[in-house]
Coordinates of C-alpha atoms and ligand atoms in Angstrom, one line a residue:
X1 CA 52.8 -68.9 8.9
X2 CA 56.1 -70.8 9.3
X3 CA 59.2 -68.7 8.8
X4 CA 61.1 -69.8 5.7
X5 CA 64.8 -69.0 5.3
X6 CA 67.0 -68.7 2.2
X7 CA 70.8 -69.3 2.5
X8 CA 72.1 -67.3 -0.4
X9 CA 75.6 -68.9 -0.5
X10 CA 77.1 -72.1 0.7
X11 CA 79.4 -74.9 -0.5
X12 CA 77.8 -78.2 0.7
X13 CA 80.2 -80.2 -1.5
X14 CA 83.0 -79.1 0.9
X15 CA 81.7 -81.1 3.9
X16 CA 84.4 -83.7 4.6
X17 CA 81.8 -86.5 4.2
X18 CA 78.4 -87.1 2.6
X19 CA 77.1 -87.9 6.1
X20 CA 78.3 -84.5 7.3
X21 CA 76.4 -82.7 4.4
X22 CA 73.3 -84.8 5.0
X23 CA 73.3 -83.9 8.7
X24 CA 73.8 -80.2 8.0
X25 CA 70.9 -80.4 5.5
X26 CA 68.7 -82.1 8.0
X27 CA 69.4 -79.4 10.6
X28 CA 68.7 -76.8 8.0
X29 CA 65.4 -78.3 7.1
X30 CA 64.4 -78.4 10.8
X31 CA 65.3 -74.7 11.2
X32 CA 63.1 -73.8 8.2
X33 CA 65.9 -73.2 5.7
X34 CA 64.0 -74.3 2.6
X35 CA 66.1 -72.9 -0.2
X36 CA 69.9 -72.4 -0.7
X37 CA 72.5 -71.8 -3.3
X38 CA 75.3 -74.4 -3.4
X39 CA 78.3 -72.9 -5.2
X40 CA 80.8 -74.8 -7.2
X41 CA 84.3 -73.3 -7.5
X42 CA 86.1 -75.4 -10.2
X43 CA 85.4 -78.2 -12.7
X44 CA 86.5 -80.7 -10.0
X45 CA 83.5 -80.0 -7.8
X46 CA 80.7 -79.4 -10.3
X47 CA 79.5 -83.0 -10.4
X48 CA 79.3 -83.1 -6.6
X49 CA 77.2 -79.8 -6.6
X50 CA 74.9 -81.3 -9.3
X51 CA 74.4 -84.5 -7.2
X52 CA 73.6 -82.5 -4.0
X53 CA 71.0 -80.4 -5.9
X54 CA 69.5 -83.5 -7.5
X55 CA 69.2 -85.3 -4.2
X56 CA 67.9 -82.4 -2.1
X57 CA 64.7 -80.5 -2.8
X58 CA 65.8 -77.0 -1.6
X59 CA 69.3 -77.0 -3.0
X60 CA 69.9 -75.0 -6.2
X61 CA 73.2 -75.5 -8.0
X62 CA 75.7 -72.9 -9.2
X63 CA 78.6 -73.7 -11.4
X64 CA 81.7 -71.6 -12.0
X65 CA 85.4 -71.1 -11.8
X66 CA 86.4 -69.1 -8.7
X67 CA 89.4 -66.7 -8.8
X68 CA 91.3 -68.9 -6.3
X69 CA 91.1 -71.9 -8.6
X70 CA 92.3 -70.4 -11.9
X71 CA 94.8 -73.3 -12.2
X72 CA 91.9 -75.7 -12.5
X73 CA 90.7 -74.0 -15.7
X74 CA 92.2 -76.4 -18.1
X75 CA 91.6 -75.9 -21.9
X76 CA 87.9 -76.5 -22.6
X77 CA 86.7 -75.4 -19.1
X78 CA 84.4 -72.7 -20.4
X79 CA 82.7 -75.1 -22.9
X80 CA 82.4 -77.7 -20.0
X81 CA 80.8 -75.0 -17.9
X82 CA 78.2 -74.2 -20.5
X83 CA 77.4 -77.8 -20.9
X84 CA 77.0 -78.2 -17.1
X85 CA 74.7 -75.1 -16.9
X86 CA 72.5 -76.5 -19.6
X87 CA 72.0 -79.8 -17.8
X88 CA 69.9 -78.2 -15.0
X89 CA 68.3 -74.9 -14.0
X90 CA 71.3 -73.3 -12.3
X91 CA 73.2 -70.1 -11.6
X92 CA 76.7 -69.1 -12.7
X93 CA 78.9 -69.0 -9.6
X94 CA 81.0 -68.7 -7.7
X95 CA 83.0 -66.4 -9.9
X96 CA 84.6 -63.0 -9.3
X97 CA 87.7 -61.0 -8.5
X98 CA 90.1 -61.2 -5.6
X99 CA 92.7 -58.6 -4.9
X100 CA 93.5 -60.0 -1.5
X101 CA 96.3 -62.4 -0.4
X102 CA 94.5 -65.5 -1.6
X103 CA 94.7 -64.8 -5.3
X104 CA 97.1 -63.6 -7.9
X105 CA 97.1 -63.0 -11.7
X106 CA 94.7 -60.0 -11.9
X107 CA 94.6 -60.0 -15.7
X108 CA 93.8 -63.7 -16.0
X109 CA 91.2 -63.3 -13.2
X110 CA 89.4 -60.5 -15.1
X111 CA 89.4 -62.6 -18.3
X112 CA 88.0 -65.6 -16.6
X113 CA 85.4 -63.6 -14.7
X114 CA 84.3 -61.6 -17.8
X115 CA 83.9 -64.8 -19.9
X116 CA 81.7 -66.3 -17.2
X117 CA 79.6 -63.1 -16.9
X118 CA 79.0 -63.2 -20.7
X119 CA 78.0 -66.9 -20.4
X120 CA 75.5 -66.0 -17.7
X121 CA 74.1 -63.3 -19.8
X122 CA 73.9 -65.5 -22.9
X123 CA 72.0 -68.3 -21.0
X124 CA 69.9 -65.9 -19.0
X125 CA 71.2 -67.1 -15.7
X126 CA 71.8 -65.1 -12.5
X127 CA 75.4 -64.9 -11.3
X128 CA 76.9 -65.3 -7.8
X129 CA 79.9 -63.1 -7.3
X130 CA 82.9 -63.1 -5.1
X131 CA 84.7 -59.8 -4.6
X132 CA 87.6 -59.0 -2.3
X133 CA 89.6 -55.8 -2.5
X134 CA 88.7 -55.3 -6.2
X135 CA 85.5 -53.2 -5.9
X136 CA 86.4 -50.6 -8.6
X137 CA 87.4 -53.2 -11.1
X138 CA 84.2 -55.2 -10.3
X139 CA 82.0 -52.2 -10.9
X140 CA 83.7 -51.3 -14.2
X141 CA 83.4 -54.8 -15.5
X142 CA 79.7 -55.0 -14.6
X143 CA 79.0 -51.6 -16.1
X144 CA 80.7 -52.8 -19.3
X145 CA 79.1 -56.3 -19.5
X146 CA 75.6 -55.5 -18.2
X147 CA 74.8 -59.0 -17.0
X148 CA 71.4 -60.0 -15.7
X149 CA 70.8 -60.2 -11.9
X150 CA 73.9 -60.7 -9.9
X151 CA 74.5 -61.3 -6.2
X152 CA 77.6 -60.0 -4.4
X153 CA 78.1 -62.6 -1.8
X154 CA 79.4 -61.8 1.7
X155 CA 79.2 -58.2 0.7
X156 CA 82.3 -56.3 2.1
X157 CA 82.4 -53.3 -0.2
X158 CA 81.8 -49.7 0.7
X159 CA 78.2 -48.6 1.6
X160 CA 78.6 -45.8 -1.1
X161 CA 78.7 -48.3 -3.9
X162 CA 75.5 -50.2 -3.1
X163 CA 73.2 -47.8 -5.0
X164 CA 75.2 -48.1 -8.3
X165 CA 75.5 -51.9 -8.0
X166 CA 71.7 -52.1 -7.3
X167 CA 70.9 -50.0 -10.4
X168 CA 72.9 -52.5 -12.5
X169 CA 70.9 -55.5 -11.1
X170 CA 72.9 -56.2 -7.9
X171 CA 71.7 -58.1 -4.8
X172 CA 73.7 -58.0 -1.6
X173 CA 74.2 -61.0 0.6
X174 CA 75.5 -60.5 4.2
X175 CA 77.2 -63.2 6.2
X176 CA 77.7 -63.9 9.9
X177 CA 80.6 -61.4 9.8
X178 CA 77.9 -58.8 10.7
X179 CA 78.0 -60.4 14.2
X180 CA 81.5 -59.2 14.7
X181 CA 81.1 -56.0 16.8
X182 CA 84.3 -54.5 15.2
X183 CA 83.0 -54.5 11.7
X184 CA 81.7 -50.9 11.5
X185 CA 82.0 -50.5 7.8
X186 CA 80.1 -53.7 7.2
X187 CA 77.3 -52.5 9.5
X188 CA 77.1 -49.2 7.5
X189 CA 76.8 -51.2 4.3
X190 CA 74.0 -53.4 5.8
X191 CA 72.1 -50.3 6.9
X192 CA 72.5 -48.7 3.5
X193 CA 71.6 -51.8 1.4
X194 CA 68.2 -51.4 -0.5
X195 CA 65.6 -53.6 1.3
X196 CA 64.5 -55.2 -2.0
X197 CA 68.0 -56.5 -2.6
X198 CA 68.9 -57.9 0.8
X199 CA 70.0 -61.5 1.2
X200 CA 71.8 -63.5 3.9
X201 CA 74.1 -66.4 3.8
X202 CA 76.3 -68.9 5.8
X203 CA 79.1 -69.9 3.4
X204 CA 78.7 -73.3 5.1
X205 CA 80.6 -75.4 5.9
X206 CA 82.8 -72.4 6.9
X207 CA 81.6 -70.6 10.0
X208 CA 84.0 -68.1 11.5
X209 CA 82.0 -65.9 13.9
X210 CA 81.3 -66.8 17.5
X211 CA 77.7 -67.8 18.1
X212 CA 77.2 -68.6 14.4
X213 CA 75.8 -72.1 14.0
X214 CA 77.7 -74.1 11.5
X215 CA 75.8 -75.3 8.4
X216 CA 73.1 -73.6 6.4
X217 CA 70.9 -73.6 9.5
X218 CA 73.1 -70.8 10.7
X219 CA 71.4 -68.4 8.4
X220 CA 68.7 -68.1 11.1
X221 CA 71.3 -66.5 13.4
X222 CA 72.6 -64.3 10.6
X223 CA 69.1 -63.0 10.0
X224 CA 68.5 -62.4 13.7
X225 CA 71.8 -60.4 14.0
X226 CA 70.9 -58.3 10.9
X227 CA 67.4 -57.7 12.3
X228 CA 68.9 -56.3 15.5
X229 CA 71.1 -53.9 13.5
X230 CA 68.3 -52.9 11.2
X231 CA 65.7 -52.6 13.9
X232 CA 63.3 -55.0 12.3
X233 CA 61.8 -58.3 13.5
X234 CA 63.7 -61.4 12.5
X235 CA 60.5 -62.9 11.0
X236 CA 59.9 -59.9 8.8
X237 CA 63.5 -59.8 7.6
X238 CA 63.5 -63.6 6.9
X239 CA 60.3 -63.1 4.8
X240 CA 61.9 -60.2 3.0
X241 CA 65.1 -62.2 2.2
X242 CA 63.0 -65.2 1.1
X243 CA 61.1 -63.0 -1.4
X244 CA 64.3 -61.4 -2.6
X245 CA 66.0 -64.7 -3.1
X246 CA 63.0 -66.0 -5.1
X247 CA 63.0 -62.9 -7.2
X248 CA 66.8 -63.2 -7.8
X249 CA 66.4 -66.8 -9.0
X250 CA 63.2 -66.4 -11.0
X251 CA 62.2 -69.7 -12.6
X252 CA 65.2 -71.4 -11.0
X253 CA 63.7 -70.9 -7.5
X254 CA 60.9 -73.4 -8.2
X255 CA 62.8 -75.7 -10.5
X256 CA 64.1 -79.1 -9.5
X257 CA 66.8 -81.0 -11.2
X258 CA 66.0 -83.8 -13.7
X259 CA 66.4 -86.6 -11.1
X260 CA 64.9 -84.6 -8.2
X261 CA 61.2 -85.5 -8.4
X262 CA 58.8 -84.5 -5.7
X263 CA 57.5 -86.9 -3.1
X264 CA 56.0 -90.0 -4.7
Ligands
LIG1 ZN1 82.0 -69.0 -1.4

């Protein structure tokens, strides 16, 4: 059977042109990448994410306010987010906490993150999470809020925290950063991640590892690199991640947007 791939995290709306995104999607389809999560980051890109999902069979939309874009959360943003989520089967994301140099205002970040986790729970939607240097706070909020399934994208936390996150409904998506020979902590986390929660991603159009093909097609290389570390075959690992991605998404995996009919 043909190997199918799931790209657990990308931002197709960030391609500089529609032609660029279309080309990346074409290459992804040729490589067998049949399902992907396209993450919005602020109200200004939600319509573009919606359009990409409506126009492309394998693209599932995610809408959220990312911690780097707090300034874009003008009054009414949370109501606008709920309305957006109700328009199509979709996830809440990309949302989260960032204690690194790219973000500030920790209290506001936590308030914005918590409000969106509650919305995900209320609507029964999975959540796609960003976490940088805020692992303890992230765990505390998730324990407190008890959302449904959530995905920690580009997992960079300690291997020791995986078990507890998994018990709370966590999935773990690993990026091309695992190809970086110097990332020992990341490799330990990959080796410790529960097999039934493993996912892989590209964060396209970003691609910052040598040998990592740009675009969602690059998930093929990420899976191969992970397979070498885990001592499994790439085909087996791709099939596992495909099954995990479908489980994470539930009904959303098979759902198409209102305008996205199948082939006539
Ligand atoms: Zn992202």
